[in-house]
Short mmCIF file of C-alpha atoms and ligand atoms in Angstrom, two decimals:
data_model
loop_
_atom_site.label_atom_id
_atom_site.label_comp_id
_atom_site.label_asym_id
_atom_site.label_seq_id
_atom_site.Cartn_x
_atom_site.Cartn_y
_atom_site.Cartn_z
CA MET K 1 -0.01 0.16 0.01
CA GLU K 2 2.56 2.37 -0.92
CA THR K 3 0.19 4.77 -3.15
CA VAL K 4 -3.33 5.17 -2.20
CA THR K 5 -5.94 7.49 -3.75
CA VAL K 6 -8.65 9.18 -1.84
CA GLN K 7 -11.59 10.61 -3.45
CA SER K 8 -13.80 13.24 -2.00
CA ARG K 9 -16.84 11.23 -0.70
CA ALA K 10 -20.21 11.15 1.08
CA PRO K 11 -21.02 12.10 4.56
CA ILE K 12 -18.91 10.14 7.16
CA ARG K 13 -21.63 9.22 9.72
CA ARG K 14 -20.10 6.47 12.14
CA GLU K 15 -18.74 5.51 15.29
CA VAL K 16 -15.05 4.70 15.32
CA VAL K 17 -12.70 3.03 17.85
CA VAL K 18 -8.83 3.98 17.20
CA PRO K 19 -5.85 1.92 18.31
CA GLY K 20 -4.50 2.14 21.54
CA ASP K 21 -2.64 5.44 22.67
CA LYS K 22 0.92 5.17 21.25
CA SER K 23 2.53 7.09 24.44
CA LEU K 24 0.56 4.79 26.78
CA SER K 25 1.51 1.46 24.76
CA HIS K 26 5.28 2.21 25.05
CA ARG K 27 5.36 3.23 28.65
CA ALA K 28 3.02 0.37 29.32
CA LEU K 29 5.59 -2.33 28.04
CA LEU K 30 8.60 -0.55 29.17
CA PHE K 31 7.45 0.22 32.75
CA ALA K 32 5.96 -3.44 32.98
CA GLY K 33 9.54 -4.69 32.04
CA LEU K 34 10.99 -2.65 34.95
CA ALA K 35 8.30 -3.83 37.38
CA GLU K 36 8.46 -6.77 39.89
CA GLY K 37 5.88 -9.26 38.96
CA THR K 38 3.55 -9.82 36.00
CA SER K 39 1.78 -6.85 34.53
CA ARG K 40 -1.20 -7.30 31.81
CA ILE K 41 -1.64 -5.02 28.97
CA ARG K 42 -5.04 -4.81 27.15
CA GLY K 43 -5.53 -2.72 24.07
CA LEU K 44 -1.84 -2.13 23.19
CA GLN K 45 -1.64 -0.28 20.11
CA GLY K 46 -0.53 -2.57 17.23
CA GLY K 47 1.83 -0.03 15.08
CA LEU K 48 5.31 -0.40 14.24
CA ASP K 49 6.89 2.08 16.58
CA VAL K 50 5.34 0.05 19.79
CA ALA K 51 6.41 -2.97 18.20
CA ALA K 52 10.17 -1.61 18.07
CA THR K 53 9.96 -0.93 21.90
CA ARG K 54 8.63 -4.52 22.52
CA ARG K 55 11.47 -6.07 20.27
CA CYS K 56 13.93 -4.02 22.22
CA LEU K 57 12.75 -5.10 25.61
CA GLU K 58 12.52 -8.89 24.52
CA ALA K 59 16.27 -8.42 23.39
CA MET K 60 17.13 -7.26 26.88
CA GLY K 61 15.50 -10.24 28.54
CA VAL K 62 11.80 -9.45 29.17
CA ALA K 63 9.44 -12.36 28.48
CA ILE K 64 6.18 -11.02 27.16
CA ARG K 65 3.68 -13.43 25.79
CA SER K 66 0.04 -13.11 24.55
CA ASP K 67 -2.83 -14.48 26.91
CA GLY K 68 -5.67 -14.28 24.59
CA GLU K 69 -7.23 -11.01 25.75
CA GLY K 70 -3.87 -8.99 25.67
CA LEU K 71 -0.16 -9.39 26.68
CA GLN K 72 1.51 -10.48 29.99
CA VAL K 73 4.97 -8.81 30.77
CA GLU K 74 7.41 -10.57 33.26
CA GLY K 75 8.90 -7.70 34.82
CA ARG K 76 12.73 -7.93 35.70
CA GLY K 77 12.64 -4.98 38.27
CA VAL K 78 14.48 -1.59 38.34
CA GLY K 79 17.97 -2.09 36.93
CA GLY K 80 17.38 -5.74 35.83
CA LEU K 81 17.53 -5.59 32.00
CA THR K 82 20.23 -7.57 30.50
CA GLU K 83 22.69 -6.64 27.73
CA ALA K 84 21.30 -7.11 24.24
CA ALA K 85 23.57 -9.02 21.91
CA ASP K 86 23.07 -6.60 19.22
CA VAL K 87 22.06 -3.10 18.33
CA LEU K 88 18.71 -2.14 19.66
CA ASP K 89 16.50 -0.96 16.60
CA CYS K 90 13.99 1.59 17.48
CA ALA K 91 13.10 1.78 13.80
CA ASN K 92 11.11 5.05 13.43
CA SER K 93 10.32 5.76 17.03
CA GLY K 94 11.62 8.65 18.98
CA THR K 95 9.76 7.71 22.09
CA SER K 96 11.52 4.04 22.07
CA ILE K 97 15.10 5.55 21.54
CA ARG K 98 14.60 8.18 24.07
CA LEU K 99 12.80 6.49 26.96
CA LEU K 100 15.16 3.38 26.51
CA SER K 101 18.31 5.79 26.85
CA GLY K 102 16.92 6.80 29.99
CA VAL K 103 16.45 3.62 31.38
CA LEU K 104 19.66 1.97 30.03
CA ALA K 105 21.89 5.07 31.65
CA GLY K 106 20.73 2.95 34.81
CA HIS K 107 22.04 -0.35 33.64
CA PRO K 108 25.99 -0.78 33.86
CA HIS K 109 26.03 -2.91 30.58
CA LEU K 110 26.80 -1.67 26.87
CA SER K 111 23.70 -0.58 24.91
CA VAL K 112 23.94 0.51 21.25
CA LEU K 113 20.54 2.34 19.91
CA SER K 114 19.86 3.21 16.37
CA GLY K 115 16.76 3.31 14.00
CA ASP K 116 15.57 4.24 10.53
CA GLU K 117 16.85 7.01 8.49
CA TYR K 118 14.44 9.39 9.78
CA LEU K 119 15.02 8.69 13.37
CA ARG K 120 19.01 9.07 12.66
CA ARG K 121 18.25 12.46 11.44
CA ARG K 122 16.37 13.69 14.78
CA PRO K 123 18.22 15.67 17.67
CA MET K 124 19.46 13.29 20.49
CA ALA K 125 21.82 15.62 22.69
CA ARG K 126 18.83 16.74 24.65
CA VAL K 127 18.83 13.31 26.10
CA LEU K 128 22.35 12.29 26.28
CA ASP K 129 23.35 15.81 27.96
CA PRO K 130 21.35 15.12 31.23
CA LEU K 131 22.44 11.40 31.31
CA ARG K 132 26.05 12.30 31.05
CA GLU K 133 25.56 14.82 33.65
CA MET K 134 23.87 11.86 36.01
CA GLY K 135 27.25 9.87 35.38
CA ALA K 136 26.42 7.64 32.51
CA LEU K 137 28.57 7.25 29.37
CA ALA K 138 26.03 8.38 26.73
CA VAL K 139 27.41 9.35 23.44
CA GLY K 140 26.32 9.33 19.69
CA ARG K 141 26.98 9.95 16.12
CA ALA K 142 27.77 13.71 15.01
CA GLU K 143 29.26 14.85 18.16
CA ASP K 144 26.86 13.32 20.40
CA THR K 145 23.78 14.61 18.81
CA ARG K 146 22.49 11.82 16.58
CA ALA K 147 21.91 8.03 16.82
CA PRO K 148 23.31 5.47 16.71
CA LEU K 149 23.72 6.01 20.31
CA VAL K 150 25.97 4.15 22.95
CA ILE K 151 25.30 4.07 26.27
CA ARG K 152 26.99 2.57 29.17
CA GLY K 153 25.38 3.43 32.38
CA GLY K 154 25.92 2.66 35.99
CA SER K 155 25.69 4.19 39.26
CA LEU K 156 23.86 7.65 38.64
CA ARG K 157 23.36 10.43 40.87
CA GLY K 158 20.10 12.64 41.12
CA LEU K 159 20.01 15.72 39.02
CA THR K 160 18.04 18.98 38.83
CA TRP K 161 17.67 19.65 35.05
CA THR K 162 15.76 22.31 33.01
CA LEU K 163 14.62 21.26 29.75
CA PRO K 164 15.53 23.58 26.99
CA VAL K 165 12.36 22.59 25.17
CA ALA K 166 9.01 21.09 26.37
CA SER K 167 9.56 17.08 25.55
CA ALA K 168 7.65 14.31 27.35
CA GLN K 169 10.18 11.94 25.67
CA VAL K 170 13.39 13.81 27.29
CA LYS K 171 11.66 14.54 30.70
CA SER K 172 10.62 10.94 30.77
CA ALA K 173 14.27 9.87 29.84
CA VAL K 174 15.37 11.80 32.85
CA LEU K 175 12.74 10.68 34.99
CA LEU K 176 13.39 7.08 34.24
CA ALA K 177 17.10 7.46 34.78
CA GLY K 178 16.27 9.14 38.27
CA LEU K 179 14.57 6.05 39.01
CA HIS K 180 17.73 4.07 38.78
CA ALA K 181 19.87 7.00 40.50
CA ARG K 182 20.78 7.77 44.18
CA GLY K 183 18.81 10.83 45.30
CA THR K 184 16.32 12.80 43.80
CA THR K 185 15.96 13.72 40.21
CA TRP K 186 14.13 17.04 39.27
CA VAL K 187 12.78 17.95 35.70
CA GLU K 188 11.76 21.58 34.90
CA GLU K 189 9.81 22.41 31.55
CA PRO K 190 9.44 25.62 29.68
CA ALA K 191 5.52 24.32 29.20
CA PRO K 192 3.55 21.20 30.43
CA SER K 193 4.17 18.25 28.06
CA ARG K 194 2.10 15.20 28.35
CA ASP K 195 2.52 13.55 31.80
CA HIS K 196 1.66 9.92 31.36
CA THR K 197 5.11 8.82 32.49
CA GLU K 198 4.74 10.63 35.86
CA ARG K 199 1.02 9.39 36.40
CA MET K 200 1.84 5.77 35.69
CA LEU K 201 5.45 5.61 37.66
CA GLN K 202 3.23 7.08 40.62
CA ALA K 203 0.46 4.44 40.00
CA MET K 204 3.09 1.77 40.03
CA GLY K 205 4.52 2.80 43.65
CA ALA K 206 7.37 5.24 42.73
CA ASP K 207 8.00 7.99 44.83
CA VAL K 208 6.98 11.01 42.40
CA LEU K 209 7.12 14.76 43.75
CA ARG K 210 5.55 17.54 41.99
CA GLU K 211 6.70 21.11 42.83
CA GLY K 212 5.12 24.01 40.83
CA SER K 213 6.17 23.47 37.34
CA ARG K 214 8.71 20.98 38.28
CA VAL K 215 8.34 17.20 38.50
CA GLY K 216 10.67 14.73 40.45
CA VAL K 217 11.35 11.13 41.33
CA ARG K 218 13.24 9.87 44.37
CA GLY K 219 15.65 6.99 43.58
CA PRO K 220 16.34 4.09 43.53
CA GLY K 221 12.81 3.32 43.15
CA ARG K 222 10.81 0.23 42.66
CA LEU K 223 7.66 -0.59 40.63
CA LYS K 224 4.84 -2.90 41.30
CA ALA K 225 3.53 -4.96 38.46
CA THR K 226 0.01 -3.66 37.23
CA GLU K 227 -2.87 -3.84 34.89
CA PHE K 228 -2.84 -1.50 31.96
CA PRO K 229 -6.11 -1.13 30.06
CA VAL K 230 -4.76 1.14 27.31
CA PRO K 231 -7.40 3.79 26.02
CA GLY K 232 -7.64 4.73 22.35
CA ASP K 233 -5.17 7.34 20.96
CA PRO K 234 -6.30 11.02 20.71
CA SER K 235 -3.66 11.50 18.09
CA SER K 236 -5.40 8.79 15.86
CA ALA K 237 -8.88 10.17 16.76
CA ALA K 238 -7.74 13.41 15.46
CA PHE K 239 -7.91 12.33 11.85
CA TRP K 240 -11.43 11.25 12.10
CA VAL K 241 -12.44 14.27 13.79
CA ALA K 242 -10.79 16.46 10.90
CA ALA K 243 -12.63 14.31 8.41
CA ALA K 244 -15.97 14.95 9.95
CA LEU K 245 -15.16 18.63 9.80
CA LEU K 246 -14.21 18.65 6.06
CA VAL K 247 -16.97 16.52 4.66
CA PRO K 248 -20.36 18.34 4.71
CA GLY K 249 -23.18 16.18 6.43
CA SER K 250 -20.59 14.41 8.53
CA ARG K 251 -20.84 13.16 12.25
CA VAL K 252 -18.48 10.84 14.04
CA ARG K 253 -18.12 9.79 17.28
CA VAL K 254 -14.78 8.26 18.60
CA ARG K 255 -15.19 5.91 21.53
CA GLY K 256 -13.11 5.36 24.54
CA VAL K 257 -10.11 7.82 23.90
CA CYS K 258 -7.65 9.16 26.25
CA LEU K 259 -8.91 12.77 27.40
CA ASN K 260 -5.71 13.80 29.42
CA PRO K 261 -5.81 17.39 29.06
CA THR K 262 -2.02 17.43 28.20
CA ARG K 263 -3.00 15.70 24.76
CA THR K 264 -6.17 17.31 23.88
CA GLY K 265 -5.14 20.58 22.72
CA PHE K 266 -6.15 19.97 19.16
CA PHE K 267 -9.53 19.57 19.77
CA ARG K 268 -9.78 22.71 21.86
CA ILE K 269 -8.21 24.57 18.97
CA LEU K 270 -10.99 23.20 16.71
CA GLN K 271 -13.28 24.46 19.21
CA ARG K 272 -11.95 27.89 18.95
CA MET K 273 -12.11 27.65 15.14
CA GLY K 274 -16.12 27.18 15.62
CA ALA K 275 -16.04 23.43 15.08
CA PRO K 276 -18.77 21.57 16.97
CA VAL K 277 -16.45 19.05 18.72
CA LEU K 278 -17.45 17.54 22.17
CA MET K 279 -15.15 15.75 24.58
CA GLN K 280 -17.42 13.50 26.82
CA GLU K 281 -15.44 11.92 29.82
CA THR K 282 -16.93 8.53 30.74
CA GLY K 283 -14.47 7.19 33.21
CA THR K 284 -10.60 6.45 33.78
CA ALA K 285 -8.17 3.84 32.26
CA CYS K 286 -4.52 3.72 32.90
CA GLY K 287 -4.79 6.48 35.40
CA GLU K 288 -6.02 8.60 32.79
CA PRO K 289 -9.40 10.36 31.86
CA VAL K 290 -11.34 8.46 28.98
CA GLY K 291 -14.35 9.22 26.85
CA ASP K 292 -15.79 9.99 23.47
CA ILE K 293 -15.08 12.54 21.21
CA VAL K 294 -18.15 13.77 18.77
CA ALA K 295 -17.34 15.79 15.84
CA GLU K 296 -19.75 17.43 13.18
CA TYR K 297 -19.39 19.02 10.08
CA GLY K 298 -19.56 22.86 10.36
CA PRO K 299 -18.30 26.07 9.20
CA LEU K 300 -14.81 26.77 10.64
CA VAL K 301 -12.69 29.95 10.81
CA GLY K 302 -8.99 30.35 11.16
CA VAL K 303 -7.25 30.99 14.46
CA SER K 304 -3.93 31.83 15.67
CA VAL K 305 -2.13 29.11 17.88
CA ALA K 306 0.70 30.44 20.08
CA ARG K 307 3.51 28.75 22.21
CA ASP K 308 1.62 27.75 25.00
CA GLU K 309 -0.74 25.75 23.29
CA VAL K 310 1.83 23.96 21.22
CA PRO K 311 2.73 21.11 23.53
CA SER K 312 -0.83 19.69 24.12
CA ALA K 313 -1.30 19.49 20.43
CA ILE K 314 2.15 18.71 19.19
CA ASP K 315 1.34 15.73 17.15
CA GLU K 316 -1.61 17.15 15.68
CA PHE K 317 -0.31 19.90 13.50
CA PRO K 318 -0.50 17.81 10.24
CA ALA K 319 -4.22 17.50 11.15
CA LEU K 320 -4.48 21.01 11.97
CA GLY K 321 -2.88 21.87 8.55
CA ALA K 322 -5.78 20.06 6.72
CA VAL K 323 -8.43 21.79 8.84
CA ALA K 324 -6.82 25.20 8.20
CA ALA K 325 -6.70 24.87 4.43
CA VAL K 326 -10.63 24.47 4.41
CA ALA K 327 -11.31 27.12 7.31
CA ARG K 328 -12.13 30.76 5.97
CA GLY K 329 -9.31 32.92 6.75
CA GLU K 330 -5.82 32.59 8.27
CA THR K 331 -4.60 30.10 10.53
CA GLU K 332 -1.20 31.30 12.16
CA VAL K 333 0.97 28.92 14.28
CA THR K 334 3.97 30.27 16.09
CA GLY K 335 6.18 29.02 18.94
CA ALA K 336 6.34 25.58 17.19
CA GLU K 337 9.77 25.23 16.21
CA GLU K 338 9.75 21.46 17.62
CA LEU K 339 7.72 20.53 14.51
CA ARG K 340 11.06 20.90 12.58
CA HIS K 341 12.30 17.68 14.68
CA LYS K 342 9.35 15.27 14.25
CA GLU K 343 9.24 12.17 12.26
CA SER K 344 9.71 14.89 9.34
CA ASP K 345 10.11 18.57 9.33
CA ARG K 346 6.50 19.20 9.66
CA ILE K 347 6.67 22.87 8.97
CA ASP K 348 8.47 22.61 5.58
CA ALA K 349 6.73 19.23 4.53
CA LEU K 350 3.29 20.26 5.45
CA ALA K 351 3.61 23.36 3.77
CA ALA K 352 4.91 21.93 0.70
CA GLU K 353 2.13 19.46 0.37
CA LEU K 354 -0.54 22.05 1.12
CA ARG K 355 0.88 24.22 -1.53
CA LYS K 356 0.42 21.25 -4.11
CA ALA K 357 -3.46 21.41 -3.55
CA GLY K 358 -3.39 25.19 -4.03
CA VAL K 359 -3.21 26.38 -0.63
CA ALA K 360 -1.16 29.46 0.00
CA VAL K 361 1.35 28.81 3.07
CA GLU K 362 4.04 30.92 4.59
CA THR K 363 6.47 29.32 6.75
CA PHE K 364 8.43 30.81 9.64
CA SER K 365 11.23 29.26 11.67
CA ASP K 366 8.73 28.52 14.40
CA GLY K 367 5.69 28.00 12.41
CA MET K 368 3.37 28.79 9.74
CA ARG K 369 0.54 30.68 8.11
CA ILE K 370 -2.24 29.07 6.10
CA ALA K 371 -4.53 30.76 4.16
CA GLY K 372 -7.69 28.69 4.30
CA GLY K 373 -10.84 28.62 2.06
CA ALA K 374 -9.50 28.76 -1.31
CA PRO K 375 -10.51 26.42 -3.97
CA LEU K 376 -8.48 23.05 -3.61
CA GLN K 377 -7.08 21.20 -6.59
CA PRO K 378 -6.30 17.64 -7.11
CA ALA K 379 -2.69 16.57 -5.82
CA ARG K 380 -0.14 14.11 -5.80
CA PHE K 381 0.85 14.14 -2.03
CA GLN K 382 4.02 12.72 -0.47
CA SER K 383 4.19 11.55 3.23
CA HIS K 384 7.69 12.21 3.61
CA GLY K 385 7.98 9.06 5.39
CA ASP K 386 5.77 10.68 8.05
CA HIS K 387 2.73 8.67 9.43
CA ARG K 388 0.97 11.70 10.64
CA LEU K 389 1.40 13.75 7.46
CA ALA K 390 0.22 10.55 5.34
CA MET K 391 -2.94 10.46 7.33
CA ALA K 392 -3.40 14.34 7.33
CA LEU K 393 -3.15 14.51 3.53
CA ALA K 394 -5.75 11.81 3.38
CA VAL K 395 -8.24 13.63 5.28
CA LEU K 396 -7.54 16.74 3.27
CA ALA K 397 -8.12 14.63 0.20
CA LEU K 398 -11.60 14.16 1.22
CA ALA K 399 -12.30 17.82 0.69
CA ILE K 400 -10.75 18.07 -2.60
CA PRO K 401 -12.96 17.66 -5.59
CA GLY K 402 -11.24 15.16 -7.58
CA GLY K 403 -9.51 13.53 -4.84
CA ALA K 404 -5.54 13.14 -4.37
CA VAL K 405 -3.09 10.39 -4.21
CA ILE K 406 -0.76 9.88 -1.28
CA GLU K 407 2.61 8.50 -2.12
CA GLY K 408 4.39 6.83 1.03
CA ALA K 409 1.02 5.78 2.38
CA ALA K 410 2.76 2.79 4.23
CA ALA K 411 4.03 5.22 6.83
CA ALA K 412 0.56 5.18 8.56
CA ALA K 413 1.50 1.73 10.04
CA VAL K 414 3.61 3.33 12.61
CA SER K 415 0.67 4.35 14.67
CA TYR K 416 -2.28 3.11 12.84
CA PRO K 417 -1.96 0.05 10.84
CA GLY K 418 -5.67 -0.23 9.94
CA PHE K 419 -6.17 3.32 8.97
CA TRP K 420 -6.42 2.91 5.02
CA GLN K 421 -8.68 0.09 5.08
CA GLU K 422 -11.12 1.91 7.58
CA LEU K 423 -10.93 5.27 5.67
CA LEU K 424 -11.31 3.60 2.35
CA GLY K 425 -13.50 0.69 3.01
CA GLY K 426 -15.51 2.20 5.90
CA GLY K 427 -19.02 3.44 5.83
C1 S3P L 501 5.80 11.59 22.95
C2 S3P L 501 6.31 12.91 23.11
C3 S3P L 501 6.19 13.86 22.04
C4 S3P L 501 5.15 13.44 20.80
C5 S3P L 501 5.65 12.08 20.41
C6 S3P L 501 5.25 11.07 21.44
C7 S3P L 501 6.05 10.77 24.02
O1 S3P L 501 7.46 14.19 21.54
O2 S3P L 501 5.57 14.22 19.71
O3 S3P L 501 4.95 11.52 19.25
O4 S3P L 501 5.19 9.56 23.96
O5 S3P L 501 6.38 11.10 25.16
P1 S3P L 501 8.48 15.05 22.17
O6 S3P L 501 8.70 14.67 23.57
O7 S3P L 501 9.68 15.06 21.43
O8 S3P L 501 7.82 16.32 22.15
#
């Protein structure tokens, strides 16, 4: 499924269940591997990124087996992973390589972590720098800025670290190293990023501390095995919500989605654009609020999105680009330079693809301005190897008279393996 053709279509009126949350799935596997006893995971996301975390853990001695309803993970205890016999292949997954780096900084053996061509271009100094400060050998290609990474950890000491950019992956890496360290490790962020790591570690018995805008962990810590019912991924739900907003007459309900406020910024931005989008909380799972998202077609107006809104919508800017192309007026995003360091440079790549459909886009070092509402023209889009770009462009294609072709469509399998079937085959 390298190339897919998406036609503009009839109203989408349906209920959707999206795959398990990617961030929670990585963490469930990893933290279960570090726990004492057997953990159970239900609803683990089946994408390629999460599979990479699973393979790496198995290569370090964690036994993971299917039990019919989900997975059982035999934890090895904090500090109990064994040395892998080969390079740990994190494929396309930034979460795998960064969180594992933090964990492996607490292990005295040698680890080499790498991944695909896209991952090997992404910045890693932000993770390696604090791990070295804590006492690990943590180096990488290109003067310690890129993977492959080499880590030989050991007796770490607690650290107080201020992140230069809001990043849940880096925060998590430092907290996970802190779990293996002597003393307290504190992380301060410029803006709150997703807080799944701190919620989960606390629920598993770690001594997690919060003080104003900083979060800490007292080490060395221990984790108790637990149950992980992984809720749906709001970042996957985003594509269905955007589709409902773009196709006249549509109404979509996405069931059982993680509604952690550090993840739902996109839906709040849509509400500001005038979109009839509702989040209906129904309970909790994995220590996270869970519920349905309901979205209906309606007229949209462009908005400005500034720095403080960026972290809680960080993965949804490709989907926002599709919505902004159709909204009346301009949508401007600033304070989002992090988008340049995702699975693709999501500022340049998104702008290049939107322009192919006739959308006027201006880019800045830290964002973009999209002029919405002009007639869209059929296009041959390119995913740039980026799963979210592939899916966002497919959603935009629904609003293009004559549709569009998406090249590199297979990238969607990184987070949403059934996406094309559901979009093209669904009612
Ligand atoms: C993630 C954090 C975010 C996000 C990524 C998943 C996580 O990355 O973009 O898709 O699971 O912690 P950053 O930490 O680089 O912002």
